[in-house]
Short mmCIF file of C-alpha atoms in Angstrom, two decimals:
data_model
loop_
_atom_site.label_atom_id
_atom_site.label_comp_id
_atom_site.label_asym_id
_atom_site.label_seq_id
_atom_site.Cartn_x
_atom_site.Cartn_y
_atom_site.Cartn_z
CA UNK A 1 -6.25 -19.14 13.48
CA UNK A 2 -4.21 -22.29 13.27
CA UNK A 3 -5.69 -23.60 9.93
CA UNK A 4 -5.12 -20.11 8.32
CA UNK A 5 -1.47 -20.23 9.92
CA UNK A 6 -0.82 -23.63 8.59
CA UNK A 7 -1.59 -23.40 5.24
CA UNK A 8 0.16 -20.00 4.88
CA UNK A 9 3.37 -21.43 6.15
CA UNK A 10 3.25 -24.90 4.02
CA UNK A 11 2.74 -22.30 0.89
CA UNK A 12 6.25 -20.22 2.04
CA UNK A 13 8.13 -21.68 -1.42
CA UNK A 14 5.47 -19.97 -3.46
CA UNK A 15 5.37 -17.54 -1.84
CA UNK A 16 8.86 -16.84 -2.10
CA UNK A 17 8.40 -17.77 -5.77
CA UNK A 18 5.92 -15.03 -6.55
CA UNK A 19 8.11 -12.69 -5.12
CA UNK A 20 10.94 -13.21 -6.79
CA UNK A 21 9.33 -12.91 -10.15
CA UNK A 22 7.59 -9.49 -9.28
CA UNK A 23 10.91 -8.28 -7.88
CA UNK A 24 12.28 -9.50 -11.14
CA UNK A 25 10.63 -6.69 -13.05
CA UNK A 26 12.31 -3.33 -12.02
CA UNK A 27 8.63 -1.21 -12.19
CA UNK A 28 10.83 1.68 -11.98
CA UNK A 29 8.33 5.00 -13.60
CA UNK A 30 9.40 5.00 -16.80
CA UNK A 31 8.15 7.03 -20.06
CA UNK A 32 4.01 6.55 -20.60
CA UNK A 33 3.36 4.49 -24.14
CA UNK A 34 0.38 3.89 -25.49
CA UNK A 35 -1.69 1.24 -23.32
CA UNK A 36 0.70 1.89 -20.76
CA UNK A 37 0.91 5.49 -18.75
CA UNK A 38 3.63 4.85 -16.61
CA UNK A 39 5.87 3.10 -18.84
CA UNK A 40 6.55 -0.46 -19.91
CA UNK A 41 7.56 -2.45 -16.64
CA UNK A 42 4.81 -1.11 -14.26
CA UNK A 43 1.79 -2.70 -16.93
CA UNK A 44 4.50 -5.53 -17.42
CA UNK A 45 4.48 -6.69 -13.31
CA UNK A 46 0.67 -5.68 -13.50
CA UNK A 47 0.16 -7.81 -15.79
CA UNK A 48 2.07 -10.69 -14.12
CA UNK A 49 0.15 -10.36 -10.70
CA UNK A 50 -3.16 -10.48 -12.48
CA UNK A 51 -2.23 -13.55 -14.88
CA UNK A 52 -1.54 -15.47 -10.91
CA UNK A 53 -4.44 -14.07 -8.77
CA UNK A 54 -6.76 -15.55 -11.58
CA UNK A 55 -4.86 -18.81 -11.78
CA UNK A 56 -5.89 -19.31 -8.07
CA UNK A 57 -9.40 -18.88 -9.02
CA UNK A 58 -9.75 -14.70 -8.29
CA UNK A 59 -12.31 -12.90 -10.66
CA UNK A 60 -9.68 -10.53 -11.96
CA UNK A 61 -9.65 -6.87 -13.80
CA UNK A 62 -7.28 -4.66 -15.48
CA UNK A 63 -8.46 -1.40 -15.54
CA UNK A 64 -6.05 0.06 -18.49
CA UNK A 65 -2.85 -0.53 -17.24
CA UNK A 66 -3.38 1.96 -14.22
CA UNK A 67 -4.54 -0.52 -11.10
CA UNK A 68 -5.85 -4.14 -11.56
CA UNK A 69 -7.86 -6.24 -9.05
CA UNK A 70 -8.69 -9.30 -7.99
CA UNK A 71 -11.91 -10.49 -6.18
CA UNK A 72 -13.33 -13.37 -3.74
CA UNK A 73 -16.40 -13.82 -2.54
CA UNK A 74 -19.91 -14.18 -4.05
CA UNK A 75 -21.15 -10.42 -2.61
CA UNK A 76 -20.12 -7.09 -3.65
CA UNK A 77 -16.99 -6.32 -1.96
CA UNK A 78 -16.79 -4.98 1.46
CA UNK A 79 -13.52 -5.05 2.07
CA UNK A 80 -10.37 -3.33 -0.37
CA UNK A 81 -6.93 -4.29 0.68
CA UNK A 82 -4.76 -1.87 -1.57
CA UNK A 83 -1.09 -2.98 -2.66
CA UNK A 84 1.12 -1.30 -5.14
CA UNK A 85 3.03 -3.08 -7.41
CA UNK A 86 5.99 -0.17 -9.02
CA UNK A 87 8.84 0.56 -6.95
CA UNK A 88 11.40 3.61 -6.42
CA UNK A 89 14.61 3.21 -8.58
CA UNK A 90 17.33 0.94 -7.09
CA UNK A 91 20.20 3.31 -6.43
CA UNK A 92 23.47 2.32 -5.38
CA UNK A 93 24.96 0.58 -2.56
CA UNK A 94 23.20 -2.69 -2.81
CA UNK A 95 25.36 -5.96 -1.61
CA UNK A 96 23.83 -8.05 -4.69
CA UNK A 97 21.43 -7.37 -7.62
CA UNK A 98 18.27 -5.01 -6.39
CA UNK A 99 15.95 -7.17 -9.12
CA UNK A 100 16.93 -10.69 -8.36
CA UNK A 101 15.88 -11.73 -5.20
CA UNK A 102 18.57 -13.39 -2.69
CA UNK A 103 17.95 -15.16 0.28
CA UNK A 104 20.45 -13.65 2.99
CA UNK A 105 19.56 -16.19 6.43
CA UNK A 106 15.90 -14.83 7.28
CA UNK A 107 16.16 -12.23 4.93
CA UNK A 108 14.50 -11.94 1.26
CA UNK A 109 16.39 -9.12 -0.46
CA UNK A 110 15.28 -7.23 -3.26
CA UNK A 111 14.08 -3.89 -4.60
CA UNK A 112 9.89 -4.02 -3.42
CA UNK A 113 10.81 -6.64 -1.13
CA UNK A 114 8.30 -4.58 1.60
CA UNK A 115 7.47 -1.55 -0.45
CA UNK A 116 5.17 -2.89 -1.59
CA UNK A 117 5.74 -6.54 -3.32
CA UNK A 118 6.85 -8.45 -0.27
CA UNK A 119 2.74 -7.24 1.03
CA UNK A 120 1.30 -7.63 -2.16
CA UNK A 121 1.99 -11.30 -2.33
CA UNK A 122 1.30 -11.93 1.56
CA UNK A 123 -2.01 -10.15 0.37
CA UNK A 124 -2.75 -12.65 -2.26
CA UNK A 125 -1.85 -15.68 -0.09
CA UNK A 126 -4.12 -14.44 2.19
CA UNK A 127 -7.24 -14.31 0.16
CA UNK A 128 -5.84 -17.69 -1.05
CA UNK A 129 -5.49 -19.65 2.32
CA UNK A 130 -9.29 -18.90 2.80
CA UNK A 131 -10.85 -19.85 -0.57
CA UNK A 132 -8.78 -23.28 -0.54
CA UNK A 133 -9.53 -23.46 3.13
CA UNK A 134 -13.11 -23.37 1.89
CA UNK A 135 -14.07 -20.35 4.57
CA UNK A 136 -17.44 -18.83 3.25
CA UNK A 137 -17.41 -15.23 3.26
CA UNK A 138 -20.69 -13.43 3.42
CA UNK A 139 -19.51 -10.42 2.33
CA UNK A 140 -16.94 -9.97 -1.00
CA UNK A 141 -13.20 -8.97 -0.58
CA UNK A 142 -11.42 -6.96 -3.40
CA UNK A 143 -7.32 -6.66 -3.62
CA UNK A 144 -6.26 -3.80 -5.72
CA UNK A 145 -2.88 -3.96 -7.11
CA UNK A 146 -1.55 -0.40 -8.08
CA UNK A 147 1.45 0.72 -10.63
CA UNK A 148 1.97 4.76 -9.32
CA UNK A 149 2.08 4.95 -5.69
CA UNK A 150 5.63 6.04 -5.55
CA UNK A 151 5.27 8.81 -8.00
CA UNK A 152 2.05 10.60 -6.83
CA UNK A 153 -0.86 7.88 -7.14
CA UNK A 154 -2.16 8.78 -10.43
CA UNK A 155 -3.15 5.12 -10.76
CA UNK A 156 -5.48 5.63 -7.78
CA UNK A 157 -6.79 8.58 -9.37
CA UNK A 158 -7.35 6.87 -12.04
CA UNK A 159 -8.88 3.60 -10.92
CA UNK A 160 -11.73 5.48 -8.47
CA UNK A 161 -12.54 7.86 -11.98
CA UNK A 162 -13.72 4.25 -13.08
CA UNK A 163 -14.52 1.86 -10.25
CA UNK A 164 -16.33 2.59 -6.57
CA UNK A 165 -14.00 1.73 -3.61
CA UNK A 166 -15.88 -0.25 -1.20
CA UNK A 167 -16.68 1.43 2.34
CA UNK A 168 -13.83 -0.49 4.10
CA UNK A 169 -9.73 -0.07 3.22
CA UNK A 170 -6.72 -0.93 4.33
CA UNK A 171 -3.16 -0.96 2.80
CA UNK A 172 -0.22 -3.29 4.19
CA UNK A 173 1.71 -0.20 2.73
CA UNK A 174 2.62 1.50 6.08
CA UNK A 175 3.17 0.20 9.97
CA UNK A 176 1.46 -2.29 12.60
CA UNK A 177 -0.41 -1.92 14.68
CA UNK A 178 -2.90 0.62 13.06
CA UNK A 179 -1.80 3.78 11.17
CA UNK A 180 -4.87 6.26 11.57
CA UNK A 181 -2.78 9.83 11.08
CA UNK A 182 -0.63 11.22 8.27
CA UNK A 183 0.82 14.34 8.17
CA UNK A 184 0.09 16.14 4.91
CA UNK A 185 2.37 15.96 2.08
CA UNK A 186 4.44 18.87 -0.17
CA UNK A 187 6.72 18.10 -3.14
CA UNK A 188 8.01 21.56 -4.48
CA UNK A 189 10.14 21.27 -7.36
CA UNK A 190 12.59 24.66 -7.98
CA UNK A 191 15.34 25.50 -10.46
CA UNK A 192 17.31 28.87 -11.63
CA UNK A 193 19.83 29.58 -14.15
CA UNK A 194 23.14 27.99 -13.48
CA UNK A 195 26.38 28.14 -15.38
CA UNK A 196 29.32 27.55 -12.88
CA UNK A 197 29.39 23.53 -13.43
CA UNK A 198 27.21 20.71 -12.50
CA UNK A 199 25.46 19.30 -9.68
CA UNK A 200 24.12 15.82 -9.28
CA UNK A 201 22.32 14.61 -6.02
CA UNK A 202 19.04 12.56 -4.94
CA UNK A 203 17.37 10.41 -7.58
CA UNK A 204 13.76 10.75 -6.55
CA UNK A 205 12.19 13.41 -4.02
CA UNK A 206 10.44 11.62 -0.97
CA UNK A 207 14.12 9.92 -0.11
CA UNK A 208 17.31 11.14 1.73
CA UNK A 209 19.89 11.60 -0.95
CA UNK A 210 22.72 9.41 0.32
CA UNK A 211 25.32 10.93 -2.78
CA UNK A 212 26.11 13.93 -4.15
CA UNK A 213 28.41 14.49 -7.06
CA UNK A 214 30.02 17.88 -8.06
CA UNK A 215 32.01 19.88 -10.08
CA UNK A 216 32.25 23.48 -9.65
CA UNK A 217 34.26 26.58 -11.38
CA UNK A 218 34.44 29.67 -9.34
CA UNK A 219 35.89 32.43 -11.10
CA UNK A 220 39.21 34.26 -9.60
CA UNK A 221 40.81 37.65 -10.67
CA UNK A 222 43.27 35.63 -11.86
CA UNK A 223 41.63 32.74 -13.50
CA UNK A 224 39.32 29.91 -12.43
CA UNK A 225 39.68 27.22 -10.00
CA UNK A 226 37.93 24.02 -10.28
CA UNK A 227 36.27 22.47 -6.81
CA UNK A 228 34.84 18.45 -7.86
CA UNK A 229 34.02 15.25 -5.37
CA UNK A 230 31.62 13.29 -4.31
CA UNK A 231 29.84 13.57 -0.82
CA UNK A 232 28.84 10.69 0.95
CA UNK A 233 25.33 10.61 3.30
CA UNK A 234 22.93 7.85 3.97
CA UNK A 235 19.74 7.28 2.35
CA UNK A 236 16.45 6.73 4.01
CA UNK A 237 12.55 7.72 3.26
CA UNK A 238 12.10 11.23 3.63
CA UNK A 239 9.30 10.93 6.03
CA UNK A 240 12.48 9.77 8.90
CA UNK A 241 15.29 11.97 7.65
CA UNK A 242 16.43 11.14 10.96
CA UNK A 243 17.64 7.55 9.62
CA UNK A 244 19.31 9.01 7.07
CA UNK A 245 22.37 11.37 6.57
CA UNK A 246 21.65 14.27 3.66
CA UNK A 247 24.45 14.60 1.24
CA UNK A 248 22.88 17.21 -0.89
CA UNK A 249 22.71 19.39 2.52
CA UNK A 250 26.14 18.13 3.77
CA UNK A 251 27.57 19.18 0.31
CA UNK A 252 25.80 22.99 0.23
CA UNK A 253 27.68 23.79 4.35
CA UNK A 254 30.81 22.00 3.56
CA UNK A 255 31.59 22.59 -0.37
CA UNK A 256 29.14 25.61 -1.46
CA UNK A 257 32.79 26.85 -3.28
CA UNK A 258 31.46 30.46 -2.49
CA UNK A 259 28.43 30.67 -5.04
CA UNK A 260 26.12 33.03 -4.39
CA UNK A 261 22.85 30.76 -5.08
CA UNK A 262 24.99 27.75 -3.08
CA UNK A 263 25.36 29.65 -0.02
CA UNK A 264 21.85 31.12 0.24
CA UNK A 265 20.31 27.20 -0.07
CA UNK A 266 22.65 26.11 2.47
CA UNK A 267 21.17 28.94 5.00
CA UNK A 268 17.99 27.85 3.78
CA UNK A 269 19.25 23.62 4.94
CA UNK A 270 22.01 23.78 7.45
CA UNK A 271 22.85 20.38 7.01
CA UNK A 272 21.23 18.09 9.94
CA UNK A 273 18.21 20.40 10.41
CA UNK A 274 15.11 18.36 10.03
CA UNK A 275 12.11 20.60 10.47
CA UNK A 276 12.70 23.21 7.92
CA UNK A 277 13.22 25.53 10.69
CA UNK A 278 15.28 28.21 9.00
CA UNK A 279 13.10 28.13 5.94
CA UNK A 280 10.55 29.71 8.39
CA UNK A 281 8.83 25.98 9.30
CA UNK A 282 9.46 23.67 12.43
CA UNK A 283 5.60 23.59 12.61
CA UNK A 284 4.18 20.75 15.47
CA UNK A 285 1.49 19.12 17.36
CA UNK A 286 0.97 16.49 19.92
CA UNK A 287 -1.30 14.59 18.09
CA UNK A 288 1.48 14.03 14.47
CA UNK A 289 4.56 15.30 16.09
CA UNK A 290 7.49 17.27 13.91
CA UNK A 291 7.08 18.49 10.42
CA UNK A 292 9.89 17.33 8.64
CA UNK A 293 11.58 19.05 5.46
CA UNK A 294 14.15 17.54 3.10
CA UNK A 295 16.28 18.82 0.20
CA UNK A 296 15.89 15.67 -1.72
CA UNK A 297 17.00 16.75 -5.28
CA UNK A 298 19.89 19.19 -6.65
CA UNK A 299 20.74 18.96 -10.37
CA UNK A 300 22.06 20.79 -13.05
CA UNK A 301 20.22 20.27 -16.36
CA UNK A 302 20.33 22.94 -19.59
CA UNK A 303 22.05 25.09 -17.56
CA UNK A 304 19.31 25.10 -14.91
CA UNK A 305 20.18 24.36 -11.11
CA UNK A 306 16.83 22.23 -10.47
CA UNK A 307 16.13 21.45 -7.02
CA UNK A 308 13.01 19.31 -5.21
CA UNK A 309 11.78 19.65 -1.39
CA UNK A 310 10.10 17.01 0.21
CA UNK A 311 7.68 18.45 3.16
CA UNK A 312 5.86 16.42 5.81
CA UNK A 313 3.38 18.98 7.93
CA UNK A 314 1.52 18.20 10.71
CA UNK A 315 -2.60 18.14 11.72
CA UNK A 316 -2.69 21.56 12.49
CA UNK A 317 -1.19 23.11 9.70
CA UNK A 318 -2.86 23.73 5.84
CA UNK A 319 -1.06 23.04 2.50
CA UNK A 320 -1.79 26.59 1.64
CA UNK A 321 -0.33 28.10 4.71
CA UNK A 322 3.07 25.43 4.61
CA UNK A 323 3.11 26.41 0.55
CA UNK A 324 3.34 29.80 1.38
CA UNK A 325 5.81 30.01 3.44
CA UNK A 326 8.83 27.57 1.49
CA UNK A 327 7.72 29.32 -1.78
CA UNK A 328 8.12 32.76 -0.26
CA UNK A 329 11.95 31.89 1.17
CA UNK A 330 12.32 29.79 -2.24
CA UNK A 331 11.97 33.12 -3.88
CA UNK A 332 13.35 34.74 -2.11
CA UNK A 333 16.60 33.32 -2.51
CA UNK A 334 16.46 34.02 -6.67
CA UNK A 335 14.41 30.39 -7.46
CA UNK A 336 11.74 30.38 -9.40
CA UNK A 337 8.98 27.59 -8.14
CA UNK A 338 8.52 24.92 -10.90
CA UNK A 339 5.60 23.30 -9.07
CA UNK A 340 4.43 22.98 -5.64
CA UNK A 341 1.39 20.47 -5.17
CA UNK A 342 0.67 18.16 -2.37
CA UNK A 343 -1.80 16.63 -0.02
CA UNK A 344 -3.63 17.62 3.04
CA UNK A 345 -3.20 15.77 6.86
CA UNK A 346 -4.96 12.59 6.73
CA UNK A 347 -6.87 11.49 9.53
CA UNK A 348 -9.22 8.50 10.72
CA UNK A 349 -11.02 7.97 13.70
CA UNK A 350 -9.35 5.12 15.69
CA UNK A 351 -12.35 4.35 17.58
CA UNK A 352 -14.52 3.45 14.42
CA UNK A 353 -15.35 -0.76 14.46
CA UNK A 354 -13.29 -0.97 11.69
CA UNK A 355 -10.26 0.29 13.47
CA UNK A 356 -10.70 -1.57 16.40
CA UNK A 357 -11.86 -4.64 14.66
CA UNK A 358 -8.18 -4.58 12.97
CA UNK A 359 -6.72 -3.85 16.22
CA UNK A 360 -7.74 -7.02 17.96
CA UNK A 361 -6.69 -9.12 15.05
CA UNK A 362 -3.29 -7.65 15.59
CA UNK A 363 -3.18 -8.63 19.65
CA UNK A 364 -4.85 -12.37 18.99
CA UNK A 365 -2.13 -13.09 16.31
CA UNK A 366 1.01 -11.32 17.44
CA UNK A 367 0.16 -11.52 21.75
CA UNK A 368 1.29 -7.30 21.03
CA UNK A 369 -0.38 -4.21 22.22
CA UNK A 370 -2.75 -2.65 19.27
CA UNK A 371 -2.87 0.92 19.38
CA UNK A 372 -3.19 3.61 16.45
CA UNK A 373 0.13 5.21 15.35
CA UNK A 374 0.50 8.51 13.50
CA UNK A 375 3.12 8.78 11.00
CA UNK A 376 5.22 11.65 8.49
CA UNK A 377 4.92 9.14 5.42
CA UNK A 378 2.09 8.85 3.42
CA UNK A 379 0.70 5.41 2.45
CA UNK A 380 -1.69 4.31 -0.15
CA UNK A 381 -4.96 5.27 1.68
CA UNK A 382 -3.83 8.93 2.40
CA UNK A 383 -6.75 10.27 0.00
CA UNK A 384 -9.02 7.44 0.65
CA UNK A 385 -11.65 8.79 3.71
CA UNK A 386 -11.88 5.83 6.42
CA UNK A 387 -8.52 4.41 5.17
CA UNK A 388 -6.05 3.45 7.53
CA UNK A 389 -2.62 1.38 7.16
CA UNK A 390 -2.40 -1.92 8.78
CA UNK A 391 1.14 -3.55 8.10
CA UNK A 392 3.46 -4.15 6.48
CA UNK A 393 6.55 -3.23 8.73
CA UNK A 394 6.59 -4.57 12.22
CA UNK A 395 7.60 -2.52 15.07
CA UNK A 396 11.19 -1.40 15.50
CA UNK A 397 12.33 -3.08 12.68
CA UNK A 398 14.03 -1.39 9.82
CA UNK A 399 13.48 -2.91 6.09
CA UNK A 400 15.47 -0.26 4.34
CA UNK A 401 12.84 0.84 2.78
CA UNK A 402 13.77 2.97 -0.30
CA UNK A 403 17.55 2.10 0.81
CA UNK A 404 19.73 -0.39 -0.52
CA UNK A 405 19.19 -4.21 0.49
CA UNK A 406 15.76 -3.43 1.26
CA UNK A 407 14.05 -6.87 2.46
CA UNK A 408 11.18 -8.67 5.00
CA UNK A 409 12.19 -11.39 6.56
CA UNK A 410 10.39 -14.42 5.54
CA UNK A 411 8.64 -14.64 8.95
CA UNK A 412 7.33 -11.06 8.82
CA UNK A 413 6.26 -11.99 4.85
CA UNK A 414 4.27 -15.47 6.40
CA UNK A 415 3.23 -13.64 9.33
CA UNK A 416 2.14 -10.82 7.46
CA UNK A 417 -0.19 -13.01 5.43
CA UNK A 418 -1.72 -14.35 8.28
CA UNK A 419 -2.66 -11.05 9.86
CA UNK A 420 -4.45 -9.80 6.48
CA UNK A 421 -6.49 -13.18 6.39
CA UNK A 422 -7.39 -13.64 9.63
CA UNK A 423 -8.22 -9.19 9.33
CA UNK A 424 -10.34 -10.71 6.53
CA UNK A 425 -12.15 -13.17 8.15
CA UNK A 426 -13.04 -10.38 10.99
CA UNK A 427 -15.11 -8.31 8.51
CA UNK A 428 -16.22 -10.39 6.17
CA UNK A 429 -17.17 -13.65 7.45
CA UNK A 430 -20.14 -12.54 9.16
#
């Protein structure tokens, strides 16, 4: 444990290095091109992270711009440790640039910094230590690099149409200890015709809009007065709405200016309800806990009123029976439904070997408890059967994830590294 520690921490300038050029590259989504299907700067980082991992000696592949990966070991892998490399857009709010990467104290700051960069590179540093360490692996290792994650996972998708995952995965793209249990996903998008004024709140659908602009015209028997501001929440991933304040909500019960279609969302999301509870939800279970359902989106476009939901459901529910339901009040209400398309519960057992091998790598390195978690968000392995999440965000520690000044701290980003080697080492060296 001490060599692997060693070398990881006398590497913490390149490190650093490497993530401040992939943070450099804002792999925002942007339009597909040919060669590249989710735009320019997702191949472009790609690209970047592949070019490295085979300058340290990784047998590398780019499998058409979607996912790359880089290998180590003489065997067919064992082992995938899944990263994503394209990030949610930066919003406002930050205290410096979101793409350059500033050192604030112990804190790296930067757009990706943990979601999923910061882990990408610990990733790679891992895999590194124990190839220049000269630790023989009898069985193969395989990091997979990703461009879609935060935009469905199309690269995913993708990548498995072509290549076999091996039996074993894990993604630093969630929690430690262990997560073993996701609640299943919904994204409905809904819209209806709008001609009053315009509307603009939340930037992408699985976070807590922390703005929401307006300006609205409602029409009086004796002319037309104008209602316009901005409302001020907090962002935060929509899977903890809790650690977030919604302004799209706060602006529908405070400043709905008496529209008809205004006031029948806002019964639909009293502002501070979580659990979707008066859209006919507020499903739970002991195992997941609270459903959680966010009004992530509002905006006026071609004279359209185009909202998105972001849904969380517990073990015990169905997409089919949760889709039901928020389409049915969605309608009800005089939307039409756009789309509605999500994921079912995920769930591994946390008793297999592999769980419990990653488990005790967690106690020996951090002197913690290990114990499986179950969580609203959805991480990389959610479709993968036998996947579980194992890092990259310590306990009780909050990275602002999706929020301005997202970071890790550059002993969570070296300590991080050791966990996935020394995780490595566990499964593959015998």
């Amino acid at each position: 444990m001490y060599e692997i520690r060693n070398y990881i921490t006398s590497h913490e300038s390149e490190m650093k290095e490497l993530l401040s050029e992939l943070v450099a590259v804002p792999s925002v989504q942007g339009e597909a091109v040919e060669g590249c299907p989710f735009g320019a700067e997702p191949a472009r980082v790609l690209g970047m992270m592949l070019d490295k991992c085979q300058e340290y000696g990784f047998n590398v592949e780019n499998v058409d711009n979607y996912a790359g990966s880089a290998d180590y070991g003489g065997s067919e892998p064992a082992l995938a440790i899944l990263t994503h490399l394209d990030v949610v857009p930066a919003g406002e709010g930050w205290s410096s640039d979101p793409f350059t990467l500033t050192q604030v104290g112990e804190k790296l700051v930067g757009r990706g910094a943990i979601d999923d960069k910061g882990p990408a590179v610990a990733a790679v540093f891992a895999l590194r230590a124990i190839k220049e360490l000269g630790i023989p692996l009898k069985r193969g290792v395989r990091l997979i690099f990703g461009t879609n994650e935060e935009n469905g996972s199309a690269d995913l998708a993708y990548y498995r149409s072509k290549r076999k995952l091996p039996s074993m995965v894990f993604t630093p793209d969630g929690e430690y200890p262990v997560i073993n249990v996701e609640k299943g996903m919904l994204r409905v998008y809904f819209s209806a015709p709008f001609d009053v004024g315009e509307i603009h709140g939340g930037a992408v659908i699985n976070a807590v809009p922390g703005t929401c602009r307006f300006s609205i015209n409602e029409a009086l028997s004796d002319g037309v007065k104008a209602y316009f501001g901005t409302v001020d929440g907090a962002s935060a991933h929509a899977s903890t709405p809790e650690k977030g304040e919604n302004a799209i909500t706060k602006f529908l019960n405070e400043n709905n200016c008496g529209v008809p279609l205004l006031k029948k969302l806002a019964e639909l999301f009293p502002h501070g309800e979580l659990d979707g509870s008066s859209c006919g939800l507020g499903f739970s279970d002991e195992v997941s806990g609270s459903m959680t359902c966010v009004l992530s989106m509002l905006n006026t476009e071609s004279g359209r009123l185009c909202g998105g939901i972001d849904i969380r459901f517990p073990i015990n529910c169905s997409k089919t029976e949760i889709s039901d339901i928020i389409c049915g009040r969605l309608r009800d209400a005089g939307f039409e439904v756009d789309s509605c398309e999500g994921v079912e519960p995920h769930c591994t057992d946390g008793d297999s070997q592999f769980v419990q091998v990653l488990l005790r790598v967690y106690e020996r390195v951090t002197g913690e408890n290990g114990k499986c978690i179950a969580i609203g968000g959805g991480t990389y392995v959610h479709e993968i059967e036998g996947g579980v999440a194992f890092g990259a965000e310590f306990p009780n520690t909050d990275y602002n994830m999706h929020s301005p000044d997202e970071y890790i701290t550059v002993t969570d980003l070296l300590k991080n590294a050791e966990l996935i080697a020394e995780a490595v080492l566990e499964i593959c060296k015998e």
